[in-house]
Coordinates of C-alpha atoms in Angstrom, one line a residue:
M1 CA 35.8 -128.4 -77.4
K2 CA 35.6 -125.4 -75.3
A3 CA 39.3 -125.9 -74.8
R4 CA 39.8 -124.9 -78.4
G5 CA 38.5 -121.6 -77.6
F6 CA 41.1 -121.1 -75.0
S7 CA 43.6 -118.6 -76.1
L8 CA 47.2 -119.5 -76.1
F9 CA 48.0 -115.7 -75.5
P10 CA 46.9 -115.1 -71.9
F11 CA 47.8 -111.3 -72.2
R12 CA 45.5 -110.5 -75.1
P13 CA 43.4 -108.1 -72.9
L14 CA 46.4 -105.7 -73.2
S15 CA 45.2 -104.8 -76.6
T16 CA 42.1 -103.2 -75.0
E17 CA 44.2 -101.3 -72.6
K18 CA 46.3 -99.8 -75.3
R19 CA 43.3 -97.5 -76.1
W20 CA 44.3 -95.2 -73.3
V21 CA 48.0 -95.2 -73.8
L22 CA 47.9 -92.8 -76.9
P23 CA 45.8 -90.2 -75.2
M24 CA 48.0 -90.4 -72.1
V25 CA 51.1 -89.8 -74.2
F26 CA 49.6 -86.8 -76.0
S27 CA 48.3 -85.4 -72.6
T28 CA 51.8 -85.8 -71.2
I29 CA 53.4 -84.0 -74.2
F30 CA 50.9 -81.1 -74.0
T31 CA 51.5 -80.7 -70.2
I32 CA 55.2 -80.5 -70.7
F33 CA 54.7 -78.0 -73.4
L34 CA 52.6 -75.8 -71.1
V35 CA 55.1 -76.0 -68.4
V36 CA 58.0 -75.1 -70.6
T37 CA 56.1 -72.2 -72.1
S38 CA 55.1 -70.8 -68.7
L39 CA 58.8 -71.1 -67.7
N40 CA 60.1 -69.6 -70.8
L41 CA 61.2 -66.4 -69.5
G42 CA 62.9 -68.1 -66.6
L43 CA 64.7 -70.5 -68.9
L44 CA 65.9 -67.6 -71.1
S45 CA 67.0 -65.8 -68.1
S46 CA 68.9 -68.9 -66.9
F47 CA 70.3 -69.4 -70.4
H48 CA 71.5 -65.7 -70.4
A49 CA 73.1 -66.2 -66.9
I50 CA 75.0 -69.3 -68.0
F51 CA 76.3 -68.2 -71.3
F52 CA 76.6 -64.4 -70.8
N53 CA 77.8 -64.3 -67.2
P54 CA 80.3 -61.4 -66.9
S55 CA 82.1 -63.2 -64.1
M56 CA 83.2 -66.0 -66.3
K57 CA 86.9 -65.7 -67.3
N58 CA 87.6 -65.2 -71.0
A59 CA 83.9 -64.9 -71.7
S60 CA 82.6 -62.7 -74.4
Y61 CA 79.0 -61.5 -74.1
V62 CA 76.6 -59.0 -75.5
E63 CA 74.3 -56.8 -73.5
F64 CA 70.8 -56.4 -75.0
S65 CA 69.0 -53.1 -74.6
A66 CA 66.1 -51.3 -76.1
A67 CA 67.3 -49.0 -78.8
P68 CA 66.2 -45.3 -78.4
P69 CA 63.4 -44.3 -80.7
P70 CA 64.5 -42.7 -83.9
P71 CA 64.2 -38.9 -84.1
P72 CA 61.0 -37.7 -85.9
P73 CA 61.6 -37.0 -89.6
L74 CA 62.2 -33.4 -90.6
P75 CA 59.1 -31.4 -91.3
R76 CA 58.1 -30.1 -94.7
L77 CA 56.3 -26.8 -95.0
A78 CA 53.8 -25.9 -97.7
Y79 CA 53.9 -22.1 -98.5
F80 CA 51.3 -20.0 -100.3
V81 CA 52.6 -16.5 -101.3
S82 CA 50.1 -14.2 -102.9
G83 CA 50.2 -10.7 -104.4
S84 CA 48.3 -8.3 -106.5
K85 CA 49.0 -5.6 -109.1
G86 CA 52.6 -4.2 -108.9
D87 CA 53.7 -7.1 -106.5
L88 CA 55.7 -9.1 -109.0
D89 CA 59.2 -8.1 -107.7
R90 CA 58.5 -8.1 -104.0
L91 CA 56.7 -11.5 -104.3
W92 CA 59.7 -12.8 -106.1
R93 CA 62.0 -11.4 -103.4
T94 CA 59.9 -13.0 -100.6
L95 CA 59.8 -16.4 -102.5
R96 CA 63.6 -16.6 -102.8
A97 CA 64.0 -15.4 -99.2
I98 CA 61.9 -18.3 -97.9
Y99 CA 63.0 -20.9 -100.4
H100 CA 64.2 -24.4 -99.3
P101 CA 64.3 -27.4 -101.6
R102 CA 62.6 -29.5 -98.9
N103 CA 59.4 -27.4 -98.9
L104 CA 56.6 -27.0 -101.3
Y105 CA 55.4 -23.6 -102.8
V106 CA 52.4 -22.1 -104.6
V107 CA 52.5 -18.5 -105.8
H108 CA 49.7 -16.4 -107.1
L109 CA 49.2 -12.9 -108.6
D110 CA 45.5 -12.1 -108.6
L111 CA 43.4 -11.1 -111.5
E112 CA 43.9 -7.4 -111.0
S113 CA 47.6 -8.0 -111.9
P114 CA 48.4 -7.3 -115.6
A115 CA 48.7 -10.4 -117.7
A116 CA 52.4 -9.4 -118.4
E117 CA 53.2 -9.6 -114.7
R118 CA 51.6 -13.0 -114.3
W119 CA 53.4 -14.3 -117.4
E120 CA 56.7 -12.9 -116.1
L121 CA 56.3 -14.7 -112.7
A122 CA 55.6 -18.0 -114.5
S123 CA 58.6 -17.5 -116.8
R124 CA 60.9 -16.7 -113.8
V125 CA 59.8 -19.9 -112.0
A126 CA 60.2 -22.0 -115.1
N127 CA 63.6 -20.6 -116.0
D128 CA 65.1 -20.8 -112.5
T129 CA 67.5 -23.7 -112.5
V130 CA 67.1 -24.4 -108.7
F131 CA 63.3 -24.3 -108.9
A132 CA 63.2 -26.4 -112.0
G133 CA 65.6 -29.0 -110.5
A134 CA 63.7 -29.3 -107.3
G135 CA 60.2 -29.1 -109.0
N136 CA 58.6 -27.6 -105.8
V137 CA 57.4 -24.2 -106.9
H138 CA 54.1 -24.0 -108.7
V139 CA 52.3 -21.0 -110.1
I140 CA 48.6 -20.6 -110.2
A141 CA 48.2 -20.0 -113.9
K142 CA 44.4 -19.2 -113.9
A143 CA 44.4 -16.1 -111.7
N144 CA 41.6 -15.6 -109.2
M145 CA 39.9 -12.3 -108.4
V146 CA 40.7 -11.3 -104.8
T147 CA 39.0 -8.3 -103.0
Y148 CA 40.8 -9.0 -99.6
R149 CA 37.8 -7.8 -97.5
G150 CA 35.4 -10.3 -98.8
P151 CA 35.2 -14.2 -99.1
T152 CA 37.3 -14.3 -102.3
M153 CA 40.5 -14.2 -100.2
V154 CA 39.2 -17.2 -98.2
A155 CA 38.3 -19.0 -101.5
N156 CA 41.8 -18.1 -102.9
T157 CA 43.5 -19.6 -99.8
L158 CA 41.4 -22.8 -100.0
H159 CA 42.3 -23.1 -103.7
A160 CA 45.9 -22.9 -102.8
C161 CA 45.5 -25.6 -100.1
A162 CA 43.7 -27.9 -102.6
I163 CA 46.6 -27.4 -105.1
L164 CA 49.2 -28.2 -102.4
L165 CA 47.2 -31.4 -101.4
K166 CA 47.0 -32.4 -105.0
K167 CA 50.8 -31.9 -105.6
S168 CA 51.8 -33.8 -102.5
K169 CA 50.4 -35.2 -99.2
D170 CA 54.0 -35.3 -97.8
W171 CA 54.0 -32.0 -95.9
D172 CA 53.2 -31.0 -92.4
W173 CA 52.1 -27.3 -92.1
F174 CA 50.5 -24.8 -94.5
I175 CA 51.7 -21.2 -94.2
N176 CA 50.2 -18.3 -96.1
L177 CA 52.1 -15.1 -96.7
S178 CA 51.6 -12.1 -98.8
A179 CA 54.1 -10.2 -101.0
S180 CA 54.4 -7.7 -98.3
D181 CA 55.6 -10.3 -95.8
Y182 CA 59.3 -11.1 -95.1
P183 CA 61.1 -13.7 -93.0
L184 CA 63.2 -12.8 -90.0
M185 CA 65.1 -16.1 -89.9
T186 CA 66.3 -18.8 -92.3
Q187 CA 64.3 -21.8 -93.4
D188 CA 67.0 -23.9 -91.7
D189 CA 66.1 -22.2 -88.5
I190 CA 62.4 -22.7 -88.9
L191 CA 62.6 -26.4 -90.0
H192 CA 65.0 -27.2 -87.2
T193 CA 62.6 -25.7 -84.5
F194 CA 59.5 -27.2 -86.1
S195 CA 61.1 -30.6 -86.1
S196 CA 60.8 -30.7 -82.3
L197 CA 57.1 -29.7 -82.2
P198 CA 54.0 -31.9 -82.2
R199 CA 52.8 -32.2 -85.7
N200 CA 49.2 -31.5 -84.7
L201 CA 49.7 -27.9 -83.6
N202 CA 47.8 -25.2 -85.6
F203 CA 49.1 -21.7 -85.2
L204 CA 46.2 -19.1 -85.4
E205 CA 45.7 -15.8 -83.5
H206 CA 42.1 -16.0 -82.3
T207 CA 39.6 -14.8 -79.7
S208 CA 35.8 -15.2 -79.2
R209 CA 35.6 -11.8 -77.7
L210 CA 34.5 -9.9 -80.7
G211 CA 34.3 -6.5 -79.1
W212 CA 33.8 -3.7 -81.7
K213 CA 33.9 -6.3 -84.5
E214 CA 30.4 -7.6 -83.3
G215 CA 28.7 -4.5 -84.5
Q216 CA 31.0 -3.5 -87.4
R217 CA 31.8 -6.9 -88.9
A218 CA 29.6 -9.7 -87.6
K219 CA 26.2 -8.1 -88.0
P220 CA 26.5 -6.2 -91.2
L221 CA 25.8 -8.0 -94.6
I222 CA 28.0 -7.5 -97.5
I223 CA 28.2 -8.7 -101.1
D224 CA 31.6 -9.3 -102.6
P225 CA 31.6 -8.3 -106.3
G226 CA 34.8 -10.4 -106.8
L227 CA 32.5 -13.5 -106.8
Y228 CA 31.0 -12.6 -110.1
M229 CA 33.0 -9.7 -111.7
S230 CA 36.3 -9.8 -113.5
K231 CA 37.4 -6.2 -112.3
K232 CA 38.2 -5.5 -108.6
S233 CA 35.8 -3.2 -106.7
D234 CA 34.9 -2.7 -103.1
V235 CA 32.3 -4.7 -101.4
F236 CA 28.6 -3.7 -101.3
W237 CA 26.9 -3.1 -98.1
A238 CA 23.2 -4.4 -97.5
T239 CA 20.8 -2.4 -95.5
Q240 CA 19.7 -5.4 -93.5
R241 CA 21.7 -6.6 -90.5
R242 CA 21.7 -10.1 -88.8
E243 CA 22.0 -11.4 -85.3
L244 CA 24.9 -13.5 -84.0
P245 CA 24.4 -17.2 -84.8
T246 CA 23.4 -19.7 -82.1
A247 CA 24.5 -22.9 -84.0
F248 CA 28.2 -22.1 -83.7
K249 CA 30.4 -19.6 -81.8
L250 CA 32.2 -16.8 -83.8
Y251 CA 35.9 -16.3 -83.4
T252 CA 38.2 -13.7 -84.9
G253 CA 41.9 -13.1 -85.3
S254 CA 44.6 -12.7 -87.9
A255 CA 44.4 -13.7 -91.5
W256 CA 47.9 -15.2 -91.4
M257 CA 48.4 -18.7 -90.1
A258 CA 50.2 -22.0 -90.0
L259 CA 47.8 -24.9 -90.3
T260 CA 48.4 -28.7 -90.1
R261 CA 47.9 -30.8 -93.2
E262 CA 45.2 -32.7 -91.3
F263 CA 43.1 -29.5 -90.7
V264 CA 43.6 -28.4 -94.2
E265 CA 42.3 -31.7 -95.5
F266 CA 39.3 -31.2 -93.1
C267 CA 38.5 -27.9 -94.6
V268 CA 39.1 -28.8 -98.3
W269 CA 37.8 -32.4 -98.4
G270 CA 34.8 -31.6 -96.2
W271 CA 33.8 -35.0 -94.7
D272 CA 32.2 -32.9 -92.0
N273 CA 29.6 -30.3 -93.1
L274 CA 31.0 -27.6 -90.7
P275 CA 33.6 -26.1 -93.2
R276 CA 31.0 -25.8 -95.9
T277 CA 28.3 -24.3 -93.6
L278 CA 30.7 -21.6 -92.3
L279 CA 32.0 -20.9 -95.8
M280 CA 28.4 -20.0 -96.8
Y281 CA 28.0 -17.9 -93.6
Y282 CA 31.2 -16.0 -94.2
A283 CA 30.3 -15.3 -97.8
N284 CA 28.5 -12.2 -96.5
F285 CA 30.9 -11.3 -93.7
I286 CA 33.2 -8.3 -93.9
S287 CA 37.0 -9.3 -93.6
S288 CA 36.1 -12.9 -93.5
P289 CA 39.8 -14.1 -93.8
E290 CA 40.2 -12.9 -90.2
G291 CA 37.4 -15.2 -88.9
Y292 CA 36.7 -18.2 -91.2
F293 CA 39.5 -20.6 -90.2
Q294 CA 39.4 -19.5 -86.5
T295 CA 35.6 -20.3 -86.4
V296 CA 36.0 -23.6 -88.2
I297 CA 38.8 -24.9 -86.0
C298 CA 37.4 -23.7 -82.6
N299 CA 34.0 -25.3 -83.4
A300 CA 35.5 -28.6 -84.5
P301 CA 35.8 -30.9 -81.4
E302 CA 38.7 -32.9 -83.0
F303 CA 40.8 -29.8 -83.6
K304 CA 39.9 -27.1 -81.1
H305 CA 42.5 -28.4 -78.6
T306 CA 45.3 -28.1 -81.2
V307 CA 45.3 -24.4 -81.6
V308 CA 48.2 -22.2 -80.5
N309 CA 47.1 -18.5 -80.2
H310 CA 49.8 -16.9 -82.4
D311 CA 50.1 -16.1 -86.1
L312 CA 53.9 -16.4 -86.2
H313 CA 54.2 -12.7 -87.4
Y314 CA 55.3 -9.5 -86.0
I315 CA 52.7 -6.9 -86.9
S316 CA 52.2 -3.4 -85.5
W317 CA 48.6 -2.5 -85.2
D318 CA 46.6 0.5 -84.1
T319 CA 44.3 0.2 -81.1
P320 CA 41.7 -0.7 -82.1
P321 CA 43.2 -2.2 -85.2
K322 CA 42.4 -0.7 -88.6
Q323 CA 42.1 -2.6 -91.9
H324 CA 45.9 -2.5 -92.5
P325 CA 48.7 -2.6 -89.9
H326 CA 51.6 0.0 -89.7
T327 CA 54.3 -0.2 -92.4
L328 CA 57.5 -1.4 -90.9
G329 CA 60.9 0.4 -91.3
L330 CA 64.4 0.6 -90.0
D331 CA 63.2 1.9 -86.6
D332 CA 61.2 -1.3 -86.1
V333 CA 64.1 -3.8 -86.4
G334 CA 64.7 -4.1 -82.8
K335 CA 61.0 -4.9 -82.0
M336 CA 61.0 -7.4 -84.9
I337 CA 63.9 -9.3 -83.6
G338 CA 62.7 -9.1 -80.0
S339 CA 59.4 -10.6 -81.0
N340 CA 61.1 -13.9 -81.9
A341 CA 58.6 -14.3 -84.7
P342 CA 59.7 -16.0 -87.9
F343 CA 57.8 -13.5 -90.2
A344 CA 56.9 -9.9 -90.1
R345 CA 54.6 -7.6 -92.1
K346 CA 53.9 -5.3 -93.7
F347 CA 56.8 -3.8 -95.7
N348 CA 57.0 -1.3 -98.6
R349 CA 58.5 -2.3 -101.8
D350 CA 62.3 -2.4 -101.7
D351 CA 62.5 -0.7 -98.3
P352 CA 65.9 -0.3 -96.8
V353 CA 64.8 -2.4 -93.9
L354 CA 64.6 -5.4 -96.1
D355 CA 68.3 -5.1 -97.1
K356 CA 69.2 -4.8 -93.4
I357 CA 67.2 -8.1 -92.7
D358 CA 69.0 -9.7 -95.5
A359 CA 72.4 -8.7 -94.3
E360 CA 72.0 -9.2 -90.6
L361 CA 69.4 -11.9 -90.1
L362 CA 69.4 -14.0 -93.3
G363 CA 72.9 -13.8 -94.7
R364 CA 71.4 -13.1 -98.1
V365 CA 73.4 -11.1 -100.7
N366 CA 72.7 -9.8 -104.2
G367 CA 69.3 -11.2 -104.3
S368 CA 70.4 -14.8 -103.9
Y369 CA 68.8 -17.6 -102.0
V370 CA 69.1 -17.5 -98.2
P371 CA 72.2 -19.7 -97.5
G372 CA 71.4 -23.1 -95.9
A373 CA 73.1 -26.4 -95.5
W374 CA 71.4 -27.6 -98.8
C375 CA 73.4 -25.0 -100.8
E376 CA 76.0 -26.3 -103.2
G377 CA 77.6 -25.2 -106.5
S378 CA 80.3 -22.9 -107.7
L379 CA 78.0 -19.9 -107.0
S380 CA 76.1 -19.4 -103.8
C381 CA 73.3 -22.0 -103.7
S382 CA 73.4 -22.5 -107.5
E383 CA 72.8 -26.2 -106.9
V384 CA 70.7 -28.3 -104.6
G385 CA 72.6 -30.5 -102.2
D386 CA 71.0 -32.6 -99.5
P387 CA 67.7 -31.0 -98.5
S388 CA 67.7 -33.0 -95.2
R389 CA 70.8 -31.3 -93.9
L390 CA 70.2 -28.2 -91.7
Q391 CA 72.5 -25.5 -90.3
P392 CA 70.4 -23.6 -87.7
G393 CA 71.7 -20.3 -86.5
P394 CA 70.6 -17.7 -84.0
G395 CA 67.1 -17.6 -85.5
A396 CA 66.5 -21.0 -84.3
E397 CA 67.2 -20.0 -80.8
R398 CA 64.9 -17.1 -81.0
L399 CA 62.1 -19.2 -82.5
A400 CA 62.6 -21.8 -79.7
R401 CA 62.1 -19.1 -77.1
L402 CA 58.9 -18.1 -78.8
M403 CA 57.6 -21.6 -78.9
N404 CA 58.4 -22.2 -75.3
R405 CA 56.2 -19.1 -74.5
I406 CA 53.3 -19.6 -76.8
V407 CA 52.7 -23.4 -77.1
S408 CA 49.7 -24.0 -74.9
P409 CA 47.1 -25.5 -77.3
G410 CA 43.4 -24.8 -76.9
C411 CA 40.9 -22.4 -78.2
L412 CA 40.3 -19.2 -76.1
V413 CA 36.7 -18.4 -75.2

């Protein structure tokens, strides 16, 4: 009966052999996939050669090339314009001379100014149709006491920086001006030139060679009454003196600057303790606005290589410099233009030189805005057009020459 166990299907062992067929098929498919993938570029190249061969008659083809990178977006400037008692009209003149709907502005008359002047400034801003339409001019309603030789000016500047950061983070450079400053070129000129600059450059005049300032400013101790009094008075001098610090290196320079938003955030938000430490140190330092920001940036490893040693101003100083620079007049116009600087200081109220700058450099007439490509309306710049349109003029060429000369970042020792 063993014959009954004999199978009528002599090829039944094939069912056992099928066990390796499926793995073999998958292995073959996977190998083909790898080969095709490795030859992908070659296949695509052959495909392009077959279907996009320029030698083929009546063939239409498209050449693929990398598109050029888009131009960087236009910069946006954040201005802080400050003044004191009697500065209402010239602050207003400076504000309108530097106005552009693309920028952001904070203006401030300090606590020494009469309340009527501060109210008038706020009223003018609110009732200006261009300002109201663009919504980019803000008045510090709660005035600060500023003594100018003490730390209250630094505190006032940091306050303005904080307001600008709160209003918008969409700006590139912070520029501080006083009511006695005035532009030497249009905002179209400045924005056009700044659009080609790296956005990490900070413009601060600075040096670590203190010279006479070591004995007359760094070592004396002062108390600024503006920190706790509501009326302006000069600083108090302490009899004790101090030695130079060893934890950080002191720098000095100009109180006027153009700072990047990133560095302003570093100073205001204070994720590093350096800005706070130096703010406390400079609380007893004479003329602290001429050293605080320089010392912060040149002691911060992440920013010290971004500093350009220029304050973007034409200023005429004595040697050695005194507390205030020379007052500029008509005889200084040639030097101002030759400096290629975008701003100058300091000017007397309604000096004829300002009218000359308006007529010959800014194209500004009858107290209007400085003409730019943004201007529209039946009257000169009575309406805001496209803020991204620029019409640079000779001022842009001058500023470009200045930048070619000064842009060499790094703190000087």
